[in-house]
Amino acid sequence: MRGKVVVITGGTSGIGEVAAEALAGMGARLVLIARDPARAEATLERLRAKGPQATHRVHLADLSLMSETRRVAAEIAAAEPRIDVLINNAGAMFGTRRVTPEGLELTFATNHMSYFLLTHGLRERLLAAAPSRVINTASAAHRRATLDFDDLQSSRNYRGFMVYSRSKLCNILYTRELARRSAGTGLAANCLHPGFVATRFADASGGLFSWVVRASKKVFAISVEKGAETLIYLASSPEVATVSGAYFHECRPATPTRAAQDDAAARRLWEETARLAGLRS
Ligand SMILES: NC(=O)c1ccc[n+]([C@@H]2O[C@H](COP(=O)([O-])OP(=O)(O)OC[C@H]3O[C@@H](n4cnc5c(N)ncnc54)[C@H](OP(=O)(O)O)[C@@H]3O)[C@@H](O)[C@H]2O)c1
């Protein structure tokens, strides 16, 4: 990874932070996108400790907002002529339905829209570094989900974990369609389930489910180091240099649900997402 540029979201906590540290330790230069300046500075300190020679950077943005995601993508594109790896990893779950000032349901906006818009904004820089990689953190939670194209903003019957699961199904479908559209360009796109990991995830989601997740983590969750392994593998291993459009778990290809292999749905999701973002698909 020496000399490679890795852009990562959700690098200030959990599996993203451990992956960022590991990749910095392999010689990569990290570009973090973070929303909290103090947490970002703490992560930067940890990255510098792995290799003081690399000039890691932070760009601040709230990725639940399309305007912020577009702005930060443009900022990074202006600063980085080549990007070798983009890791879309920031994610969250919300116990009650919230809507962003831009009119999107908060889980959909944070977990899906930001992946789409950030990749779109950095695509030229990724192509400039080809062979390059986009890695999207999804989840086995997608197994419970189907998409309702008439209600992508979950305005009916909101249940936090179901809406989260749908956003993770979106991550897999988006990865498939990105891989299909990028075939022959040298840009590979893959996604992963990290396992059930003892991170801060869902600690602040609110409601009974957040309590259940916190209690379950104490008993069943794997360590953050173990949970970061597939992310690190997909970002750095030569074994997966030519693999694209796949879903991984424990550093091996895995089979997602039928709904997550529906290429017509993947195409439709891309088109709907582009429309919501005001882009031509
Ligand atoms: N933990 C699990 O069991 C599990 C299982 C399957 C999939 N996943 C997925 O793994 C990914 C990473 O989660 P984690 O478990 O490492 O959880 P985490 O410790 O809560 O980390 C989440 C990261 O996302 C960032 N983030 C959240 N909302 C953001 C926003 N609006 N703008 C910018 N950054 C934002 C957080 O920033 P702050 O540091 O500022 O909070 C943090 O860095 C997520 O996509 C999650 O869905 C986790």
Short mmCIF file of C-alpha atoms and ligand atoms in Angstrom, two decimals, residues 9-17 33-37 39-40 43 60-65 69 88-94 106 109-111 114-115 136-141 164 167-168 171 192-203 213 217 221-222 224 227 231, ligand 1:
data_model
loop_
_atom_site.label_atom_id
_atom_site.label_comp_id
_atom_site.label_asym_id
_atom_site.label_seq_id
_atom_site.Cartn_x
_atom_site.Cartn_y
_atom_site.Cartn_z
CA THR A 9 -15.61 7.51 5.68
CA GLY A 10 -16.42 6.36 9.20
CA GLY A 11 -12.69 6.28 9.97
CA THR A 12 -13.10 7.93 13.39
CA SER A 13 -14.57 4.87 15.10
CA GLY A 14 -15.10 1.12 14.96
CA ILE A 15 -14.00 -0.99 12.02
CA GLY A 16 -13.19 2.08 9.90
CA GLU A 17 -10.70 3.40 12.43
CA ILE A 33 -13.93 12.23 5.92
CA ALA A 34 -15.25 12.95 9.40
CA ARG A 35 -18.00 15.02 10.99
CA ASP A 36 -16.44 15.68 14.39
CA PRO A 37 -13.17 17.68 14.47
CA ARG A 39 -12.68 12.70 16.96
CA ALA A 40 -10.95 13.28 13.60
CA THR A 43 -7.77 9.36 14.76
CA LEU A 60 -14.97 17.57 7.60
CA ALA A 61 -18.49 16.79 6.42
CA ASP A 62 -21.83 15.54 7.67
CA LEU A 63 -22.48 12.73 5.21
CA SER A 64 -26.21 12.68 5.90
CA LEU A 65 -26.45 15.80 3.73
CA THR A 69 -21.16 15.14 0.54
CA ASN A 88 -17.57 4.01 1.97
CA ASN A 89 -18.07 2.85 5.56
CA ALA A 90 -19.87 5.52 7.63
CA GLY A 91 -23.23 4.24 8.77
CA ALA A 92 -25.84 4.51 11.47
CA MET A 93 -29.26 3.32 12.61
CA PHE A 94 -32.04 5.47 14.05
CA LEU A 106 -31.88 9.98 7.68
CA ALA A 109 -29.38 9.56 3.36
CA THR A 110 -26.44 8.53 5.58
CA ASN A 111 -26.03 4.88 4.65
CA SER A 114 -23.53 9.29 0.77
CA TYR A 115 -21.95 6.17 -0.80
CA ASN A 136 -18.80 -0.43 0.47
CA THR A 137 -19.53 -1.63 3.99
CA ALA A 138 -22.87 -3.44 3.85
CA SER A 139 -24.26 -5.95 6.36
CA ALA A 140 -25.86 -9.37 6.74
CA ALA A 141 -28.78 -7.34 8.10
CA TYR A 164 -31.34 0.05 8.45
CA SER A 167 -30.16 0.65 3.52
CA LYS A 168 -27.67 -2.24 3.69
CA ASN A 171 -25.33 -0.95 -0.41
CA LEU A 192 -18.80 -6.72 2.73
CA HIS A 193 -20.41 -7.85 5.93
CA PRO A 194 -17.92 -7.25 8.78
CA GLY A 195 -19.68 -9.58 11.26
CA PHE A 196 -21.47 -8.53 14.44
CA VAL A 197 -18.79 -6.26 15.87
CA ALA A 198 -18.29 -4.62 19.28
CA THR A 199 -18.17 -1.02 18.02
CA ARG A 200 -20.17 2.08 19.05
CA PHE A 201 -22.71 1.12 16.39
CA ALA A 202 -26.37 1.63 17.47
CA ASP A 203 -25.35 2.77 20.97
CA VAL A 213 -27.95 -4.40 20.53
CA LYS A 217 -22.67 -6.92 21.80
CA ALA A 221 -19.92 -9.56 19.17
CA ILE A 222 -16.47 -10.13 17.69
CA VAL A 224 -13.22 -4.54 16.34
CA GLY A 227 -14.45 -7.03 12.33
CA LEU A 231 -12.29 -4.25 5.01
N1 LIG B 1 -20.95 -3.09 14.24
C1 LIG B 1 -21.58 -4.04 13.58
O1 LIG B 1 -21.97 -5.10 14.15
C2 LIG B 1 -21.85 -3.91 12.10
C3 LIG B 1 -22.39 -5.02 11.43
C4 LIG B 1 -22.63 -4.92 10.06
C5 LIG B 1 -22.32 -3.74 9.40
N2 LIG B 1 -21.81 -2.67 10.08
C6 LIG B 1 -21.51 -1.45 9.32
O2 LIG B 1 -20.18 -1.07 9.56
C7 LIG B 1 -20.01 0.33 9.28
C8 LIG B 1 -19.16 0.97 10.36
O3 LIG B 1 -19.85 0.88 11.58
P1 LIG B 1 -19.14 0.55 12.99
O4 LIG B 1 -19.72 -0.72 13.47
O5 LIG B 1 -17.67 0.70 12.88
O6 LIG B 1 -19.84 1.70 13.88
P2 LIG B 1 -19.33 3.03 14.63
O7 LIG B 1 -18.24 2.69 15.58
O8 LIG B 1 -20.58 3.64 15.14
O9 LIG B 1 -18.72 3.92 13.44
C9 LIG B 1 -19.55 4.62 12.55
C10 LIG B 1 -18.71 5.67 11.84
O10 LIG B 1 -19.55 6.39 10.90
C11 LIG B 1 -19.40 7.79 11.15
N3 LIG B 1 -20.63 8.50 10.79
C12 LIG B 1 -21.90 8.17 11.14
N4 LIG B 1 -22.77 9.09 10.66
C13 LIG B 1 -22.03 10.01 9.99
C14 LIG B 1 -22.34 11.20 9.29
N5 LIG B 1 -23.61 11.65 9.20
N6 LIG B 1 -21.33 11.89 8.72
C15 LIG B 1 -20.06 11.48 8.82
N7 LIG B 1 -19.69 10.35 9.47
C16 LIG B 1 -20.67 9.64 10.06
C17 LIG B 1 -19.10 7.88 12.64
O11 LIG B 1 -18.55 9.14 12.96
P3 LIG B 1 -18.38 9.62 14.53
O12 LIG B 1 -17.09 9.03 15.00
O13 LIG B 1 -18.37 11.11 14.41
O14 LIG B 1 -19.58 9.08 15.27
C18 LIG B 1 -18.13 6.72 12.78
O15 LIG B 1 -16.84 7.09 12.34
C19 LIG B 1 -21.43 0.89 9.14
O16 LIG B 1 -21.71 1.09 7.77
C20 LIG B 1 -22.32 -0.22 9.69
O17 LIG B 1 -23.60 -0.23 9.08
C21 LIG B 1 -21.55 -2.74 11.42
#
